[in-house]
PDB file of C-alpha atoms in Angstrom:
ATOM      1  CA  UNK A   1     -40.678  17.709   4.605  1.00 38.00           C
ATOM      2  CA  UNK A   2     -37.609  15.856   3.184  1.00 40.00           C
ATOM      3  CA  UNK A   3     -34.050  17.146   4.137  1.00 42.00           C
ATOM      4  CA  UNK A   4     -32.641  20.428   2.915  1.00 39.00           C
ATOM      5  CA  UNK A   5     -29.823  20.353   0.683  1.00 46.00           C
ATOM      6  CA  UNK A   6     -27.128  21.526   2.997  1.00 38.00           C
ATOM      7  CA  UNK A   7     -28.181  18.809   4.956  1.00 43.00           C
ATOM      8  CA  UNK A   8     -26.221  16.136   2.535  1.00 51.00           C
ATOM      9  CA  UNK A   9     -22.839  15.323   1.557  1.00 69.00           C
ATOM     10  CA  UNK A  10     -21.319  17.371  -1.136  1.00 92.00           C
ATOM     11  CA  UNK A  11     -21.531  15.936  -4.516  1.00 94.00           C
ATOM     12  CA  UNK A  12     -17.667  15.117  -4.548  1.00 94.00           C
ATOM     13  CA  UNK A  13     -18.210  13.552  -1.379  1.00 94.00           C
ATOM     14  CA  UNK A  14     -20.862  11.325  -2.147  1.00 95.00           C
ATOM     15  CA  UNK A  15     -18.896  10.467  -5.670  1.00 96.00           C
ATOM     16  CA  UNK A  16     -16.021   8.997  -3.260  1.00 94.00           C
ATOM     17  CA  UNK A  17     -17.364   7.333  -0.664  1.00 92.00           C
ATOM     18  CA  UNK A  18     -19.485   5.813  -3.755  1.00 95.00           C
ATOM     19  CA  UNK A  19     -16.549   4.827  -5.720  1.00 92.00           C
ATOM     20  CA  UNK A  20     -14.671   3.251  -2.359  1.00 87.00           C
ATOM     21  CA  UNK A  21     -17.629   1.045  -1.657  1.00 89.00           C
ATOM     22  CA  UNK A  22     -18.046  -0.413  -4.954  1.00 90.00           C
ATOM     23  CA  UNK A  23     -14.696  -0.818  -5.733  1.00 84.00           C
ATOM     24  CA  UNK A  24     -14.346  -2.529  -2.806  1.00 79.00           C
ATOM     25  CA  UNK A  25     -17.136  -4.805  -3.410  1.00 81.00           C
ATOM     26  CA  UNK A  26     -16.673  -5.431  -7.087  1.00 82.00           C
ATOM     27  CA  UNK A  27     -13.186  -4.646  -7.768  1.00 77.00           C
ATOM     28  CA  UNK A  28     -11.928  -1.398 -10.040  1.00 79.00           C
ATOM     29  CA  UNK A  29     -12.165  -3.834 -13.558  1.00 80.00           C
ATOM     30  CA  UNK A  30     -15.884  -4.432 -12.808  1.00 84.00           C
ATOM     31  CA  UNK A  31     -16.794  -1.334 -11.710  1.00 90.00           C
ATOM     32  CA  UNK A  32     -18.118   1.100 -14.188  1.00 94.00           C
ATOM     33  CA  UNK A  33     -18.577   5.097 -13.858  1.00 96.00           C
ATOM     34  CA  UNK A  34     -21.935   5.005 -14.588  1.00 96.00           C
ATOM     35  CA  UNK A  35     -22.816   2.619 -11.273  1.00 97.00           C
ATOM     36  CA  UNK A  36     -20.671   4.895  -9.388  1.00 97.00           C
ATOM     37  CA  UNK A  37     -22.921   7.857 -10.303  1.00 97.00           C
ATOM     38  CA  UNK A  38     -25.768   6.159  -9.707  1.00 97.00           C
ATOM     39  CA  UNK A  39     -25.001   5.111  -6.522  1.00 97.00           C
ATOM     40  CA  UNK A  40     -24.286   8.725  -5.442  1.00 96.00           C
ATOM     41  CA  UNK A  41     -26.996  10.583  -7.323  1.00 95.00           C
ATOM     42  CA  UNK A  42     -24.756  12.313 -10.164  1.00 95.00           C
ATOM     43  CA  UNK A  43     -24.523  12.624 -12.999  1.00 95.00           C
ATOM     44  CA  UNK A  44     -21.430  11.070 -15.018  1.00 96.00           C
ATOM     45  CA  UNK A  45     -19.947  14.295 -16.267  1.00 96.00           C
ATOM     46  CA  UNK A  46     -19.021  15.093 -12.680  1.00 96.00           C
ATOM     47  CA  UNK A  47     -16.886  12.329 -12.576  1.00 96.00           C
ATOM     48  CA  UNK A  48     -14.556  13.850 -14.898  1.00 95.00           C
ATOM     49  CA  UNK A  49     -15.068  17.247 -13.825  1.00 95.00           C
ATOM     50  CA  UNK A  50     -13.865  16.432 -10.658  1.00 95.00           C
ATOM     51  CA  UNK A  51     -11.978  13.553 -11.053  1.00 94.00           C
ATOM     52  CA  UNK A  52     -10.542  13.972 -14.782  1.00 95.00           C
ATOM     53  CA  UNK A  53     -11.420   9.945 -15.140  1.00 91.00           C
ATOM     54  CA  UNK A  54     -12.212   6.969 -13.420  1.00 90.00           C
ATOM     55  CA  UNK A  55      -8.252   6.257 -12.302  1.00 85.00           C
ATOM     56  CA  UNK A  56      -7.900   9.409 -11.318  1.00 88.00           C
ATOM     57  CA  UNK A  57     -11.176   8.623  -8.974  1.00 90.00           C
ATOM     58  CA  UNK A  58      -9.602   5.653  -7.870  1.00 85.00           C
ATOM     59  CA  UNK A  59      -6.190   7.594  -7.008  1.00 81.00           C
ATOM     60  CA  UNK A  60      -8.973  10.006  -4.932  1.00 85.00           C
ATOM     61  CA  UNK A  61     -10.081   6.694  -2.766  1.00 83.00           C
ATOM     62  CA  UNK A  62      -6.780   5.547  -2.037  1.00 76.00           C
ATOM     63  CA  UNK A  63      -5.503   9.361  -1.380  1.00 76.00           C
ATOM     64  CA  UNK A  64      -8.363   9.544   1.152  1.00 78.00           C
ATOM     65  CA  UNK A  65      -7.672   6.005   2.583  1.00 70.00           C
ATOM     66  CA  UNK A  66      -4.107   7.009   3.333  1.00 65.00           C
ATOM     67  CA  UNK A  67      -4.659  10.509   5.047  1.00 63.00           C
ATOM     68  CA  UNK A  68      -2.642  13.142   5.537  1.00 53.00           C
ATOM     69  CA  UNK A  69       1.092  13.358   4.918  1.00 51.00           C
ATOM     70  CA  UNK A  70       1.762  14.213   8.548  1.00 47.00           C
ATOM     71  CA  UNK A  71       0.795  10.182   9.101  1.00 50.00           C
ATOM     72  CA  UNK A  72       2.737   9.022   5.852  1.00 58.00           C
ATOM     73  CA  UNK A  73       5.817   6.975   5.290  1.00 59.00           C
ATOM     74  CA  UNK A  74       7.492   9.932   3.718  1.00 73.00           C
ATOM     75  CA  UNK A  75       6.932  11.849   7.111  1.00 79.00           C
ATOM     76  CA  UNK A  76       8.497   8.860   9.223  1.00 82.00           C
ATOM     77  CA  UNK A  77      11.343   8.872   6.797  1.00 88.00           C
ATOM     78  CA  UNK A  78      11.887  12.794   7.159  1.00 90.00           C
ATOM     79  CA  UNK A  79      12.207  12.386  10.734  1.00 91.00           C
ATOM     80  CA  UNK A  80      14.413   9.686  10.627  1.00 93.00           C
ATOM     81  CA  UNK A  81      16.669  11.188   7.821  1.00 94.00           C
ATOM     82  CA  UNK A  82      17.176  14.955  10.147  1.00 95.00           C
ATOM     83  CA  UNK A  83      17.739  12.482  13.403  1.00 95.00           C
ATOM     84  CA  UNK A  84      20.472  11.040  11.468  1.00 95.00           C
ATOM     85  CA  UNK A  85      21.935  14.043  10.154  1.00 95.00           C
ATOM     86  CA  UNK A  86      23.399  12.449   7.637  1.00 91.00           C
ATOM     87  CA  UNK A  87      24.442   9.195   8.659  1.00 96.00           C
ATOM     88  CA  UNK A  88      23.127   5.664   7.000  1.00 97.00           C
ATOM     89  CA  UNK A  89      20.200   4.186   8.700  1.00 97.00           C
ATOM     90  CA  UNK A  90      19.955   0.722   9.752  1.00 97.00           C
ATOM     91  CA  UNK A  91      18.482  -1.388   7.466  1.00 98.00           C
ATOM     92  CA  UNK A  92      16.436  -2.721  10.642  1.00 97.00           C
ATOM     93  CA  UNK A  93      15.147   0.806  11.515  1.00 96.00           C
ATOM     94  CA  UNK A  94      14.433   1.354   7.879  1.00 96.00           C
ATOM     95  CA  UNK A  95      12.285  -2.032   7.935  1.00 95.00           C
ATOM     96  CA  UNK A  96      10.730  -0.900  11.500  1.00 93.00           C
ATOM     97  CA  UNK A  97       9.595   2.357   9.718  1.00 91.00           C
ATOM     98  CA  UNK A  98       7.910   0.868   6.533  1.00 89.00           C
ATOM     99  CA  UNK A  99       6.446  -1.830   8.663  1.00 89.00           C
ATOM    100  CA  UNK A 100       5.436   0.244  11.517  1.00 86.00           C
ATOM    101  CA  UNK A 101       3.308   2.900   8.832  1.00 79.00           C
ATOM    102  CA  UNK A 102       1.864  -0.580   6.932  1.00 77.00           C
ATOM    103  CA  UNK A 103       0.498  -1.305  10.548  1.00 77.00           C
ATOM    104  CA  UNK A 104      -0.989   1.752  11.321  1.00 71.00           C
ATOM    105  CA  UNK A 105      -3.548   1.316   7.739  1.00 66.00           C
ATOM    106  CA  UNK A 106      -4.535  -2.418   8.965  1.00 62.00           C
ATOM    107  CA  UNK A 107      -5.484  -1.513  12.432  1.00 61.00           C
ATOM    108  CA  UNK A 108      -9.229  -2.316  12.766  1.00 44.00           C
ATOM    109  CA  UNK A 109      -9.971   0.881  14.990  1.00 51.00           C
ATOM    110  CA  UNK A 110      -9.214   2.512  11.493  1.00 47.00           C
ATOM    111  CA  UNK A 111     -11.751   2.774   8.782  1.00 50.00           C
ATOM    112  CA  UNK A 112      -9.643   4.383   5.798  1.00 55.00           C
ATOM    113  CA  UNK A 113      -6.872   1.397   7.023  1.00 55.00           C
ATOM    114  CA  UNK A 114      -9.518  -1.364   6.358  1.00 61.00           C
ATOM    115  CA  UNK A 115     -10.673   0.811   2.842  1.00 63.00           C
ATOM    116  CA  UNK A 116      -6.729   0.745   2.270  1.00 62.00           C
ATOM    117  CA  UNK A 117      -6.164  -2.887   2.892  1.00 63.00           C
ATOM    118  CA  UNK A 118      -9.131  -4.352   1.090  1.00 66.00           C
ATOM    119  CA  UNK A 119      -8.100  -2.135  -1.927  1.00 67.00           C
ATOM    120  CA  UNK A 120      -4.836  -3.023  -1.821  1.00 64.00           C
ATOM    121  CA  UNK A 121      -6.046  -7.089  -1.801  1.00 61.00           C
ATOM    122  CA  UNK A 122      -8.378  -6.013  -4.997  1.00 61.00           C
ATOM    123  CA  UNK A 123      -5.260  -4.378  -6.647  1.00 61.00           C
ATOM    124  CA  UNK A 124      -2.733  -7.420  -5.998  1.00 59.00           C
ATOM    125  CA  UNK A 125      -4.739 -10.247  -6.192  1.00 58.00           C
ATOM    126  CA  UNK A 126      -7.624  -9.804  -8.664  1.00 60.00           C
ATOM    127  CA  UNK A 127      -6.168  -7.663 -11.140  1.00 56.00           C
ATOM    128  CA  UNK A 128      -7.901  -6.068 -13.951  1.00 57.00           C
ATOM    129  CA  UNK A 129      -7.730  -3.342 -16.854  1.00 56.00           C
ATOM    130  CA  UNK A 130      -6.153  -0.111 -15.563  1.00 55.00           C
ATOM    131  CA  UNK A 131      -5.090  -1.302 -11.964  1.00 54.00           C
ATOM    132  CA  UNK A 132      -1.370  -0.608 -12.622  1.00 52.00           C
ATOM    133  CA  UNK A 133      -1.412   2.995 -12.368  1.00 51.00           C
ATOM    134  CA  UNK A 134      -3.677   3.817  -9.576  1.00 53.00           C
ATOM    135  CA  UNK A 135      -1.295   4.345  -6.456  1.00 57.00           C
ATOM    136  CA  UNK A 136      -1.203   7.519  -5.192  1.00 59.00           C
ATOM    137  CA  UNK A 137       1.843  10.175  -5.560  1.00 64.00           C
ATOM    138  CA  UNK A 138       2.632  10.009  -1.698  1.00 65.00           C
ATOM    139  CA  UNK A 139       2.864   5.543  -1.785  1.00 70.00           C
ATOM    140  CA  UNK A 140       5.065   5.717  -5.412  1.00 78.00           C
ATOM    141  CA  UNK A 141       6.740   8.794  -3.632  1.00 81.00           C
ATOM    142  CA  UNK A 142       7.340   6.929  -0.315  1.00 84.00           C
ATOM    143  CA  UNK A 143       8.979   3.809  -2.104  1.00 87.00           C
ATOM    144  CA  UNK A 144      11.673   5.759  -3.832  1.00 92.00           C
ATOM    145  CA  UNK A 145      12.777   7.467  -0.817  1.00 92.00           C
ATOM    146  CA  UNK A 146      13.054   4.473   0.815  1.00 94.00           C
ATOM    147  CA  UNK A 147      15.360   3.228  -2.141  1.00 96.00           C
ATOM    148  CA  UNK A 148      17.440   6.124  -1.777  1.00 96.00           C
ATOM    149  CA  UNK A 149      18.181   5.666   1.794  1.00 97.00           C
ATOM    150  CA  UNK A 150      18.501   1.667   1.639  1.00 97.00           C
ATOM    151  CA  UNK A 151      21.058   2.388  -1.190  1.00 97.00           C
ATOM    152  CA  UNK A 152      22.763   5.528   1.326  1.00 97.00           C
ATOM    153  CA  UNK A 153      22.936   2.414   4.014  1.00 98.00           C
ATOM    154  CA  UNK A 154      24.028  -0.855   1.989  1.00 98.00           C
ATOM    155  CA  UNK A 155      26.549   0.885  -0.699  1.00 97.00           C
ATOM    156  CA  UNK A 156      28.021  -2.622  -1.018  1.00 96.00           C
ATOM    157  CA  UNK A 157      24.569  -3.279  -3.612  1.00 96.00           C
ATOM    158  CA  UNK A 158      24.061  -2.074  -6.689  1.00 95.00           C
ATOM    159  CA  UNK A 159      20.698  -0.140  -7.298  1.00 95.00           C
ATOM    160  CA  UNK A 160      19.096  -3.299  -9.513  1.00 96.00           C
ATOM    161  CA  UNK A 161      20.086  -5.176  -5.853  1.00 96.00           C
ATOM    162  CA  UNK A 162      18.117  -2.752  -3.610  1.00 97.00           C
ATOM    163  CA  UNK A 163      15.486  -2.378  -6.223  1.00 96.00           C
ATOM    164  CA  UNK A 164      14.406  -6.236  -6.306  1.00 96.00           C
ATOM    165  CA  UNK A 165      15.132  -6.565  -2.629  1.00 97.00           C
ATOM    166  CA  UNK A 166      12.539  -3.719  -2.213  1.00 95.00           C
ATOM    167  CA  UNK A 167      10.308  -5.378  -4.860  1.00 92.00           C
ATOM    168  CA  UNK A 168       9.719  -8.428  -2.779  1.00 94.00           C
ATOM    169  CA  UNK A 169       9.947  -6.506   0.821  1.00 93.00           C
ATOM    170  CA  UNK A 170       7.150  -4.303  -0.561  1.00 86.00           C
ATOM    171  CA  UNK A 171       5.086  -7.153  -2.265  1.00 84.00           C
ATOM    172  CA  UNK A 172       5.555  -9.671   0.831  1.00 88.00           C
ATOM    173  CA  UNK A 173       3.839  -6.202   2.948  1.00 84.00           C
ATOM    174  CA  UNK A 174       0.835  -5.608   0.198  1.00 77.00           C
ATOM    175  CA  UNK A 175       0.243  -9.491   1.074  1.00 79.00           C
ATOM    176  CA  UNK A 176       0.203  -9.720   4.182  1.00 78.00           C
ATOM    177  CA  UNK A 177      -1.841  -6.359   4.636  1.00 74.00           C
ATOM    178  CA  UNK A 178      -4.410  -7.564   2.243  1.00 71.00           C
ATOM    179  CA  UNK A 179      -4.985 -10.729   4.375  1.00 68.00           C
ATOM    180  CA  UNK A 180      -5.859 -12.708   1.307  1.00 66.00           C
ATOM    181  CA  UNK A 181      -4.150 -15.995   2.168  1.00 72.00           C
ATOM    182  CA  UNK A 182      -4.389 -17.546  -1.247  1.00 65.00           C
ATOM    183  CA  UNK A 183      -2.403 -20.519  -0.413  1.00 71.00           C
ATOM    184  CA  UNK A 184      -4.431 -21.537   2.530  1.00 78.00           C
ATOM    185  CA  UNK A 185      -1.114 -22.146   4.161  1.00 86.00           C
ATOM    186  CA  UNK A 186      -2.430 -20.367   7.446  1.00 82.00           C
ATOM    187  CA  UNK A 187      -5.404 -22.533   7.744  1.00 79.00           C
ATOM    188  CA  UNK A 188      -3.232 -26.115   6.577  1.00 86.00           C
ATOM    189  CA  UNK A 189      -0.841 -25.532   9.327  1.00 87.00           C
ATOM    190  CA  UNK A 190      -3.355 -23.758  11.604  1.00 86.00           C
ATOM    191  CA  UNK A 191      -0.376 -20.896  11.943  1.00 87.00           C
ATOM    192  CA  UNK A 192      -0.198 -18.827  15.522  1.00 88.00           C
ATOM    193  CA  UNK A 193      -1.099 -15.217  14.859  1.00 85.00           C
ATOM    194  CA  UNK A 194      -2.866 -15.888  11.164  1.00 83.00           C
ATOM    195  CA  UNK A 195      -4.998 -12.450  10.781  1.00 76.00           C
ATOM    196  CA  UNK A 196      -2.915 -10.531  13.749  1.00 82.00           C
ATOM    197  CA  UNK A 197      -1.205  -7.930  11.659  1.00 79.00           C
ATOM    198  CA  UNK A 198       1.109  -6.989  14.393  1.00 85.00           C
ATOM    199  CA  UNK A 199       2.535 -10.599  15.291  1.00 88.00           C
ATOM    200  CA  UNK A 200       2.407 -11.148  10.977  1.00 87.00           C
ATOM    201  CA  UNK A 201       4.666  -7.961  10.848  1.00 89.00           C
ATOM    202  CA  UNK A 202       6.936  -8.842  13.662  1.00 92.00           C
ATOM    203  CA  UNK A 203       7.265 -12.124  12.368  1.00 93.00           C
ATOM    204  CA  UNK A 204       8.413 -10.616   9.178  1.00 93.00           C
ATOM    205  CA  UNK A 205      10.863  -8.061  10.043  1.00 96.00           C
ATOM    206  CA  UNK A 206      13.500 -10.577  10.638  1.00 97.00           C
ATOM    207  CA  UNK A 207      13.783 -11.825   7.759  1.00 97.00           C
ATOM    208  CA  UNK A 208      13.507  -8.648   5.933  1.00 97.00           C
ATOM    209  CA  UNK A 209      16.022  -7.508   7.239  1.00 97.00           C
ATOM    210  CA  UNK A 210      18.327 -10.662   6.374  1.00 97.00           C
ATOM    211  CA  UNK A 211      17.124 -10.458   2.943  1.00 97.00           C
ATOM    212  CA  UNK A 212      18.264  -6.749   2.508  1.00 97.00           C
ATOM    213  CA  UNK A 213      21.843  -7.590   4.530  1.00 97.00           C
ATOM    214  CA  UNK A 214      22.403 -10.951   2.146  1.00 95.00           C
ATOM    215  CA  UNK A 215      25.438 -10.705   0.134  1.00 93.00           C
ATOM    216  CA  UNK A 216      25.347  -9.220  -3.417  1.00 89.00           C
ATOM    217  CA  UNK A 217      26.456 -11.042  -7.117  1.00 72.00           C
ATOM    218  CA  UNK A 218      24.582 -14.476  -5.958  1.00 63.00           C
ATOM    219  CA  UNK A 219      24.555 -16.642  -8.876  1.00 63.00           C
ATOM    220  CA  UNK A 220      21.245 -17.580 -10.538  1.00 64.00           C
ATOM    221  CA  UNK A 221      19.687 -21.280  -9.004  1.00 65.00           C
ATOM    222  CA  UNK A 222      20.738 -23.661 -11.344  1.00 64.00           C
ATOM    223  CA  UNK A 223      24.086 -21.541 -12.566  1.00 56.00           C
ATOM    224  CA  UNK A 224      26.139 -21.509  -9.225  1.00 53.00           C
ATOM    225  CA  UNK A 225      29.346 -23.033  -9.315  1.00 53.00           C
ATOM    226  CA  UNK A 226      29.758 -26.501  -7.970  1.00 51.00           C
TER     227      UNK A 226
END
């Protein structure tokens, strides 16, 4: 006598952990609802019933893969924000915090951190159709607060300046949490700590942090005065 019912996943359930493995596999571009529901035994229609579309079932995955906003980056930032009462943050502690919550989705004791960091190497570095708009409220969230309180702390920079200097912190993190080294520049040099996201992110603070301290108004290459 085959399993009861009760036995299995619920249907929403199944959908997900579906749609992480194949988009993991495949990539979000290349993979369709319809191998999705197959995979989980249901039909398409629940897909949008419970989903409203396939990017909003991708914003599920990486929802899951994140957890609970008592772990998030927002959280962190919270605490910070009523320890200062107030007062500017460091620009170091501000890079300690982002980097510190980046390390806690690439740890390998961590399941939804290696679903995270895999997606997050699909969504950077093999982009497709409809990949643009699939990070979740709490990551788009998370980045603007941190905006907010790197503008609070350098009010010397205009908001385009703490903008791109987030742009790059932010994209040089994605990177290195994807561990997609698509320069081979690890395995040229044969690099100390290549795929130890710890030593990667402590080599990195440092110059994050002189990157967000560097003077404002530099002139363009090329255009600087002579």
């Amino acid at each position: 006598m085959g399993r009861s019912d009760s036995s299995l996943p619920d249907v929403k359930t199944r959908i997900l952990d579906a749609a992480e493995r194949l988009f993991m596999e495949n990539g979000y571009a290349a993979t369709s609802v319809r191998m999705i529901t197959g995979a989980a035994g249901a039909p398409v229609a629940l897909v949008n019933y419970h989903f409203g579309s396939k990017q909003g079932l991708m914003e599920a995955v990486y929802e899951r893969a994140l957890g609970s906003r008592s772990g998030s980056r927002v959280s962190y930032l919270d605490k910070l924000e009523a320890e200062a009462a107030g007062a500017p943050i460091p620009v170091d502690v501000l890079v300690d915090a982002f980097l510190s919550s980046a390390l806690r989705l690439t740890r390998k004791d961590s399941i939804p951190g290696e679903v995270f960091k895999q997606l997050i190497g699909r969504a950077f570095y093999e982009p497709g159709p409809g990949t643009e708009a699939f990070f979740p409220a709490e990551y788009k969230e998370a980045v603007d607060r941190y905006r907010q309180a790197f503008m609070r702390t350098l009010p010397q920079l205009s908001q385009d300046d703490v903008v791109w200097r987030m742009y790059f912190f932010v994209g040089i993190v994605a990177y290195a949490m994807a561990g997609k080294d698509v320069m081979r520049m690890t395995e040229t040099y044969a690099l100390a700590d290549a795929g130890e996201p710890e030593a990667i992110m402590a080599r990195l603070r440092p110059f994050i942090v002189a990157g967000f301290q560097a003077p404002a108004g530099v002139p363009p290459i090329g255009l600087a005065s002579t």
